[in-house]
Coordinates of C-alpha atoms (C1' of nucleotides) in Angstrom, one line a residue:
Chain A
M1 CA 0.1 0.1 0.0
G2 CA 2.6 2.4 -0.7
R3 CA 4.7 3.6 -3.7
T4 CA 6.5 0.2 -3.6
K5 CA 5.1 -3.4 -2.8
L6 CA 7.0 -4.5 0.1
E7 CA 7.5 -7.8 1.2
I8 CA 5.9 -8.8 4.6
K9 CA 9.0 -9.6 6.5
K10 CA 11.1 -8.0 9.2
I11 CA 12.4 -4.4 8.5
E12 CA 16.0 -4.6 9.3
D13 CA 16.8 -0.7 9.2
K14 CA 15.8 0.7 12.5
A15 CA 14.4 4.1 11.4
R16 CA 12.3 2.8 8.6
R17 CA 10.9 -0.1 11.2
Q18 CA 10.0 2.9 13.8
T19 CA 8.2 4.9 11.2
T20 CA 6.2 2.0 9.9
F21 CA 5.4 0.9 13.5
T22 CA 4.2 4.2 14.3
K23 CA 2.1 4.3 10.9
R24 CA 0.6 1.0 11.1
R25 CA -0.5 1.0 14.9
Q26 CA -2.4 4.2 14.3
G27 CA -3.9 2.2 11.2
L28 CA -4.7 -0.8 13.2
Y29 CA -6.3 1.3 15.9
K30 CA -8.4 3.1 12.9
K31 CA -9.5 -0.1 11.8
A32 CA -10.4 -1.4 15.3
G33 CA -12.7 1.6 15.9
E34 CA -14.5 1.4 12.7
L35 CA -15.1 -2.1 13.6
A36 CA -16.6 -1.2 16.8
T37 CA -18.8 1.3 15.5
K38 CA -20.0 -0.2 12.3
C39 CA -20.8 -3.8 13.8
G40 CA -21.5 -2.7 17.5
A41 CA -18.6 -4.6 18.4
Q42 CA -16.1 -4.5 21.6
V43 CA -12.7 -4.5 20.4
A44 CA -9.0 -4.4 22.3
V45 CA -5.6 -3.9 20.5
I46 CA -2.4 -4.5 22.4
A47 CA 0.9 -3.9 21.1
F48 CA 4.4 -4.2 22.1
S49 CA 7.1 -2.5 20.0
N50 CA 10.4 -4.0 19.1
A51 CA 12.1 -2.0 21.8
G52 CA 9.6 -3.1 24.2
N53 CA 7.2 -0.1 24.8
V54 CA 3.5 -1.0 25.2
F55 CA 0.6 0.5 23.4
A56 CA -2.9 -0.1 23.3
Y57 CA -6.3 0.9 22.0
G58 CA -9.7 0.0 23.4
H59 CA -13.4 0.4 22.7
P60 CA -15.3 1.0 24.8
A61 CA -11.9 1.0 26.8
V62 CA -8.9 -1.7 27.0
N63 CA -9.8 -3.2 30.5
T64 CA -13.4 -3.6 29.8
V65 CA -12.4 -5.7 27.0
L66 CA -9.6 -7.7 28.8
R67 CA -12.0 -8.2 31.6
R68 CA -14.7 -9.6 29.4
Y69 CA -12.3 -11.7 27.5
E70 CA -11.0 -13.3 30.9
A71 CA -14.7 -13.9 32.0
A72 CA -15.4 -15.6 28.5
T73 CA -12.2 -17.7 28.3
G74 CA -12.4 -18.8 32.1
G75 CA -9.5 -16.5 32.9
G76 CA -7.2 -19.3 31.7
G77 CA -8.7 -22.5 32.1
G78 CA -9.3 -22.7 36.3
G79 CA -12.5 -20.4 36.8
S80 CA -15.7 -21.8 37.8
R81 CA -18.8 -20.8 36.2
A82 CA -19.6 -18.8 39.3
V83 CA -16.4 -16.9 39.1
R84 CA -17.2 -15.9 35.6
E85 CA -20.6 -15.1 35.8
E86 CA -19.6 -13.2 38.7
I87 CA -17.2 -10.9 37.0
E88 CA -19.5 -10.9 33.8
S89 CA -21.8 -9.1 35.9
K90 CA -19.5 -6.6 37.3
Y91 CA -18.5 -5.6 33.9
R92 CA -22.1 -5.1 32.9
E93 CA -22.6 -2.7 36.0
S94 CA -19.6 -0.8 34.8
V95 CA -19.9 -0.5 31.2
A96 CA -21.4 3.2 31.2
K97 CA -18.7 4.6 33.8
L98 CA -15.9 3.2 31.6
E99 CA -16.5 5.4 28.7
A100 CA -14.6 8.3 30.7
E101 CA -11.8 5.5 31.0
R102 CA -12.0 5.4 27.5
R103 CA -11.3 9.0 26.7
V104 CA -8.5 9.1 29.4
E105 CA -6.8 6.4 27.4
E106 CA -7.1 8.1 24.2
I107 CA -5.2 11.0 25.2
L108 CA -2.7 8.9 27.4
G109 CA -2.2 6.8 24.2
R110 CA -1.3 10.1 22.2
A111 CA 1.4 11.1 25.1
A112 CA 2.9 7.4 25.1
A113 CA 3.3 7.7 21.2
A114 CA 5.0 11.0 21.9
A115 CA 7.2 8.9 24.5
E116 CA 7.8 6.4 21.6
G117 CA 9.4 8.8 19.6
G118 CA 11.2 10.4 22.1
G119 CA 11.0 14.0 21.1
G120 CA 7.5 14.7 22.2
R121 CA 5.6 16.3 25.0
P122 CA 6.0 14.8 28.4
L123 CA 3.4 12.5 29.7
W124 CA 2.0 15.4 31.7
S125 CA 1.4 17.9 28.9
V126 CA -1.5 16.0 28.1
E127 CA -4.4 18.2 26.8
V128 CA -6.4 17.7 30.1
E129 CA -8.7 20.8 29.5
K130 CA -10.9 18.4 27.3
L131 CA -11.7 16.1 30.3
G132 CA -14.8 15.9 32.7
V133 CA -14.6 15.5 36.3
D134 CA -14.5 11.8 36.5
E135 CA -12.0 11.6 33.8
L136 CA -9.5 14.0 35.6
E137 CA -10.0 11.7 38.6
K138 CA -9.0 8.7 36.8
L139 CA -6.1 10.8 35.2
R140 CA -5.3 12.0 38.9
A141 CA -4.9 8.3 39.9
T142 CA -2.8 7.3 36.8
M143 CA -0.4 9.8 37.4
E144 CA 0.0 9.0 41.1
D145 CA 0.6 5.3 40.3
M146 CA 3.1 6.4 37.6
K147 CA 4.8 9.0 40.1
R148 CA 4.9 5.8 42.8
R149 CA 6.7 3.7 40.2
L150 CA 9.1 6.1 39.0
A151 CA 10.2 7.0 42.4
A152 CA 10.9 3.2 43.0
H153 CA 13.1 3.2 39.8
D154 CA 11.0 1.1 38.1
G155 CA 11.5 1.8 34.7
G156 CA 12.9 -1.9 33.5
I157 CA 10.4 -3.8 32.2
A158 CA 10.2 -1.9 28.9
A159 CA 13.8 -2.0 28.5
A160 CA 13.8 -5.9 29.7
E161 CA 13.0 -7.2 26.1
A162 CA 14.4 -4.1 24.1
D163 CA 17.0 -5.5 21.3
S164 CA 18.3 -2.1 20.6
G165 CA 17.9 0.2 23.4
D166 CA 16.9 3.0 21.1
D167 CA 13.5 3.7 22.8
R168 CA 12.7 5.9 25.9
D169 CA 13.4 4.2 29.3
I170 CA 10.3 4.9 30.4
P171 CA 7.3 2.5 29.3
A172 CA 4.6 4.0 27.8
V173 CA 1.6 3.9 30.1
Chain B
M1 CA -13.1 0.9 0.6
G2 CA -15.9 -0.6 -1.3
R3 CA -18.3 0.2 -4.1
T4 CA -20.0 2.8 -2.3
K5 CA -18.5 5.0 0.5
L6 CA -20.3 4.1 3.8
E7 CA -20.4 6.1 6.7
I8 CA -18.7 5.2 9.8
K9 CA -21.9 4.4 12.0
K10 CA -23.4 1.4 13.2
I11 CA -24.7 -1.1 10.3
E12 CA -28.6 -1.7 11.5
D13 CA -29.1 -4.5 8.8
K14 CA -28.7 -7.4 10.7
A15 CA -27.2 -9.7 7.6
R16 CA -24.9 -7.0 6.5
R17 CA -23.5 -6.2 10.1
Q18 CA -22.6 -9.8 10.2
T19 CA -20.6 -9.9 7.0
T20 CA -19.0 -6.5 7.8
F21 CA -17.9 -7.8 11.1
T22 CA -16.0 -11.2 9.6
K23 CA -14.3 -9.5 6.9
R24 CA -13.3 -6.7 8.9
R25 CA -12.3 -8.8 11.7
Q26 CA -10.3 -10.9 9.4
G27 CA -8.7 -7.4 7.7
L28 CA -7.7 -6.7 11.4
Y29 CA -6.1 -9.8 11.9
K30 CA -4.0 -9.7 9.1
K31 CA -3.0 -5.9 9.6
A32 CA -1.9 -6.9 13.1
G33 CA -0.1 -9.9 11.8
E34 CA 1.9 -7.7 9.4
L35 CA 2.7 -5.3 12.1
A36 CA 4.2 -8.1 14.0
T37 CA 6.2 -9.3 11.2
K38 CA 7.5 -6.4 9.7
C39 CA 8.5 -4.4 13.0
G40 CA 9.3 -7.2 15.5
A41 CA 6.3 -6.5 17.3
Q42 CA 4.0 -8.6 19.8
V43 CA 0.4 -7.6 19.5
A44 CA -3.0 -8.9 20.4
V45 CA -6.4 -8.2 19.0
I46 CA -9.7 -9.4 21.2
A47 CA -13.1 -8.7 19.5
F48 CA -16.3 -9.4 21.1
S49 CA -19.4 -9.4 18.0
N50 CA -22.6 -7.6 18.7
A51 CA -24.0 -10.9 19.7
G52 CA -21.6 -11.6 22.2
N53 CA -19.1 -14.0 20.9
V54 CA -15.4 -13.6 21.5
F55 CA -12.7 -13.7 19.0
A56 CA -9.0 -13.3 19.5
Y57 CA -5.6 -12.9 17.2
G58 CA -2.1 -12.8 19.2
H59 CA 1.4 -12.8 17.8
P60 CA 3.3 -15.2 19.2
A61 CA -0.2 -15.8 21.2
V62 CA -2.9 -13.9 22.6
N63 CA -2.1 -15.2 26.2
T64 CA 1.6 -14.1 25.7
V65 CA 0.8 -10.8 24.8
L66 CA -1.9 -10.4 27.4
R67 CA 0.5 -11.7 30.3
R68 CA 3.1 -9.1 29.1
Y69 CA 0.4 -6.4 29.2
E70 CA -0.5 -7.2 32.8
A71 CA 3.0 -7.2 33.7
A72 CA 3.7 -3.9 31.8
T73 CA 0.9 -1.9 33.5
G74 CA 1.1 -3.2 37.1
G75 CA -2.4 -5.6 36.3
G76 CA -4.7 -2.7 37.0
G77 CA -2.5 -0.7 39.4
G78 CA -2.1 -2.9 42.4
G79 CA 1.1 -5.0 41.5
S80 CA 4.4 -4.5 43.1
R81 CA 7.7 -4.4 41.2
A82 CA 8.4 -7.7 42.4
V83 CA 5.2 -9.2 41.3
R84 CA 5.6 -7.5 37.7
E85 CA 9.2 -8.9 37.4
E86 CA 8.3 -12.5 38.3
I87 CA 5.6 -12.6 35.9
E88 CA 7.7 -11.1 33.0
S89 CA 10.3 -13.4 33.8
K90 CA 7.8 -16.2 33.5
Y91 CA 7.1 -14.9 30.4
R92 CA 10.3 -15.0 29.1
E93 CA 10.4 -18.4 30.1
S94 CA 7.8 -19.6 27.8
V95 CA 7.9 -17.6 24.7
A96 CA 9.4 -20.5 22.5
K97 CA 6.7 -23.0 23.6
L98 CA 4.0 -20.6 23.0
E99 CA 4.9 -20.7 19.2
A100 CA 3.0 -23.9 19.3
E101 CA -0.1 -22.3 21.1
R102 CA -0.1 -19.6 18.5
R103 CA -0.7 -22.2 15.9
V104 CA -3.4 -23.6 17.7
E105 CA -5.2 -20.7 18.1
E106 CA -4.9 -19.9 14.3
I107 CA -7.0 -23.2 13.5
L108 CA -9.3 -22.7 16.4
G109 CA -9.9 -19.2 15.1
R110 CA -11.0 -20.5 11.6
A111 CA -13.4 -22.9 13.6
A112 CA -14.8 -20.2 15.9
A113 CA -15.3 -17.8 12.4
A114 CA -17.4 -20.7 11.1
A115 CA -19.3 -20.8 14.3
E116 CA -20.1 -17.1 14.0
G117 CA -21.5 -17.6 10.6
G118 CA -23.4 -20.6 11.8
G119 CA -23.1 -22.6 8.6
G120 CA -19.7 -23.6 9.2
R121 CA -18.0 -27.2 10.2
P122 CA -18.2 -28.0 13.9
L123 CA -15.1 -27.2 16.0
W124 CA -14.1 -30.7 16.2
S125 CA -13.5 -30.9 12.5
V126 CA -10.6 -28.6 12.6
E127 CA -7.5 -29.4 10.3
V128 CA -5.7 -31.3 13.3
E129 CA -3.5 -33.1 10.8
K130 CA -1.1 -30.0 10.5
L131 CA -0.3 -30.3 14.4
G132 CA 2.6 -31.5 16.0
V133 CA 2.6 -33.4 19.2
D134 CA 2.8 -30.4 21.6
E135 CA 0.5 -28.8 19.6
L136 CA -2.1 -31.4 19.8
E137 CA -1.7 -31.7 23.3
K138 CA -2.8 -28.2 23.7
L139 CA -5.8 -28.7 21.5
R140 CA -6.7 -31.6 23.8
A141 CA -6.6 -29.9 26.7
T142 CA -8.8 -27.0 25.1
M143 CA -11.5 -29.5 24.1
E144 CA -11.5 -31.3 27.6
D145 CA -12.2 -27.8 29.1
M146 CA -14.9 -27.0 26.4
K147 CA -16.7 -30.6 27.0
R148 CA -16.5 -30.0 30.5
R149 CA -18.2 -26.3 30.1
L150 CA -20.9 -27.8 27.7
A151 CA -21.8 -30.8 30.1
A152 CA -22.2 -28.0 32.7
H153 CA -24.9 -26.4 30.5
D154 CA -22.4 -23.2 30.7
G155 CA -23.4 -22.0 27.3
G156 CA -24.8 -18.5 29.0
I157 CA -22.0 -16.4 28.7
A158 CA -22.0 -15.7 25.2
A159 CA -26.0 -14.9 24.8
A160 CA -25.8 -12.6 28.1
E161 CA -24.8 -9.6 26.3
A162 CA -26.6 -10.6 22.8
D163 CA -29.3 -8.0 21.6
S164 CA -30.5 -10.2 19.0
G165 CA -29.9 -13.7 19.5
D166 CA -28.7 -14.4 16.1
D167 CA -25.2 -15.9 16.8
R168 CA -24.6 -19.5 17.9
D169 CA -25.3 -20.6 21.5
I170 CA -21.7 -21.8 21.8
P171 CA -18.9 -19.0 22.2
A172 CA -16.1 -19.4 20.1
V173 CA -13.0 -20.6 22.0
Chain C
dA1 C1' 9.9 11.1 16.2
dA2 C1' 5.2 12.5 14.1
dT3 C1' 3.1 14.4 10.1
dA4 C1' 1.8 16.3 5.2
dC5 C1' 2.0 14.6 0.4
dT6 C1' 1.4 11.7 -3.2
dA7 C1' 1.8 7.6 -6.0
dT8 C1' 0.6 3.1 -5.6
dA9 C1' -1.1 -1.1 -3.1
dT10 C1' -4.8 -3.1 -0.4
dA11 C1' -9.0 -3.7 1.8
dT12 C1' -13.6 -4.0 1.4
dA13 C1' -18.9 -3.1 -0.1
dA14 C1' -21.8 -4.8 -3.5
dA15 C1' -23.0 -7.9 -6.7
dT16 C1' -22.7 -12.8 -8.1
dA17 C1' -22.2 -17.7 -7.9
Chain D
dT1 C1' -24.3 -18.8 4.0
dT2 C1' -19.5 -18.7 2.4
dA3 C1' -16.6 -17.7 -1.8
dT4 C1' -15.3 -14.9 -5.9
dT5 C1' -15.6 -10.9 -8.3
dT6 C1' -15.0 -6.1 -9.4
dA7 C1' -15.2 -1.0 -8.5
dT8 C1' -13.7 1.8 -5.5
dA9 C1' -12.2 3.9 -0.9
dT10 C1' -8.5 3.6 2.2
dA11 C1' -3.8 2.5 4.1
dT12 C1' 0.7 3.4 3.4
dA13 C1' 5.8 3.7 1.6
dG14 C1' 9.0 6.7 0.4
dT15 C1' 10.0 11.4 0.7
dA16 C1' 10.5 16.1 3.1
dT17 C1' 9.6 19.0 6.9

DNA sequence: AATACTATATATAAATA
DNA sequence: TTATTTATATATAGTAT
C-alpha cells in the first residue's frame, strides 16, 4: 500500500521500522475503532514495539475488553462458572462508567506515542482541558501510580525485552 | 473501501453487519500480523461481536501478549515491582513454547469464524493433521475444557450480552 | 519522532455464484 | 451462507518537513 510493494518480512533498518510501526499502529487502531462502530463490537488492540514499549487501544476501553475476555475464556482454564458469572455481572454494571476511561486512554495513548518517539511532549503535558470531572479523577490516579513507580526507580520492564535500546527508558502508560 | 462510501456508523441491517464484522475482523488480524512481522512487535487483538461471541488473534499468542500487558501495566494498579518482574520472567521462559499455542489458536480461530456464521464446520472438524505433538496436547486440553463447560450447560456467557440472539449459542473458544 | 504529501498497493461493499 | 469478482475507498511506502 505504498509507492513500492514491500514483502511482509521484518524491516531491518531501525528508522524505517520505527516509522512503519507508528503508522501501522495508528492504522490498526483506526480499523479497530471502525469495526467497533460499524458492527457494535467491543475491540481491544495491544502492541509491544520491538524496543518493548507498550501501546493499547480499546472500545469502550482496553480494560473492559480484557476483563470480559478473561470472563469469556475462563481466565486461563481454572475459573468456575460462578466466578465467570460474577466477573461478567461486574462488567455489565460498569460499562457506562468506563466510557470516561476510554477518553482518558485516548489521550494517554497520544502521550505514549510521543514518548515512543522520544522527541514528544512529556506525559503531563496532556490536553487535560478536554476532560470532565470523572475523567480528571482517573487521570490523577494514573499519574499518582506512575509517580510511585518512577520513585521506586521502576523503569526496567520495557527495557528488559529491548534488542536495541533505542526507545525511551520509561514505558508508555 | 468498496463500491460505495459508507459512513462509519452502526450498520443496522443484521446480515450486512454480520458480513462486515467477519470481513473486517479478518482484515484486522491480517494487519496485526503484518505489524508483528514487519516491526518485530507483539500484538493481540480481541473482539466481541454484537451478539457476544469472542474472537482473538495474537502474535506470538494472545495469552503471551495479555500476560505481558498485565506485567507492563502493573495488572491494574496494585502489583508491586517484584510481582511484575516475576510475571515478566515467566513470560520470557515460555515464549518459545508458545509458538505452538499460536498455531493452535489460528486453527481454532478459523473454527470460531465458522461458528459465528452458523453454517460452518463444527469445531472438532478442525484440521488437526497440521499439528505437532505439543500442539495436539494443547488442543486436547482446550477441547476437554470445552466439554466440561458444555456438560455444565454453560453456554450462557455469550448470550448474556446479545441484543439479537442471531449468533450460535456456543461461544467461540 | 510525528505529520503532510502523493503514488501505488490493499481492503472491502456490493454484486454474483 | 461462504467464496469470488470487481469497482472503489483507504492505507501506507517513500519523501521531505
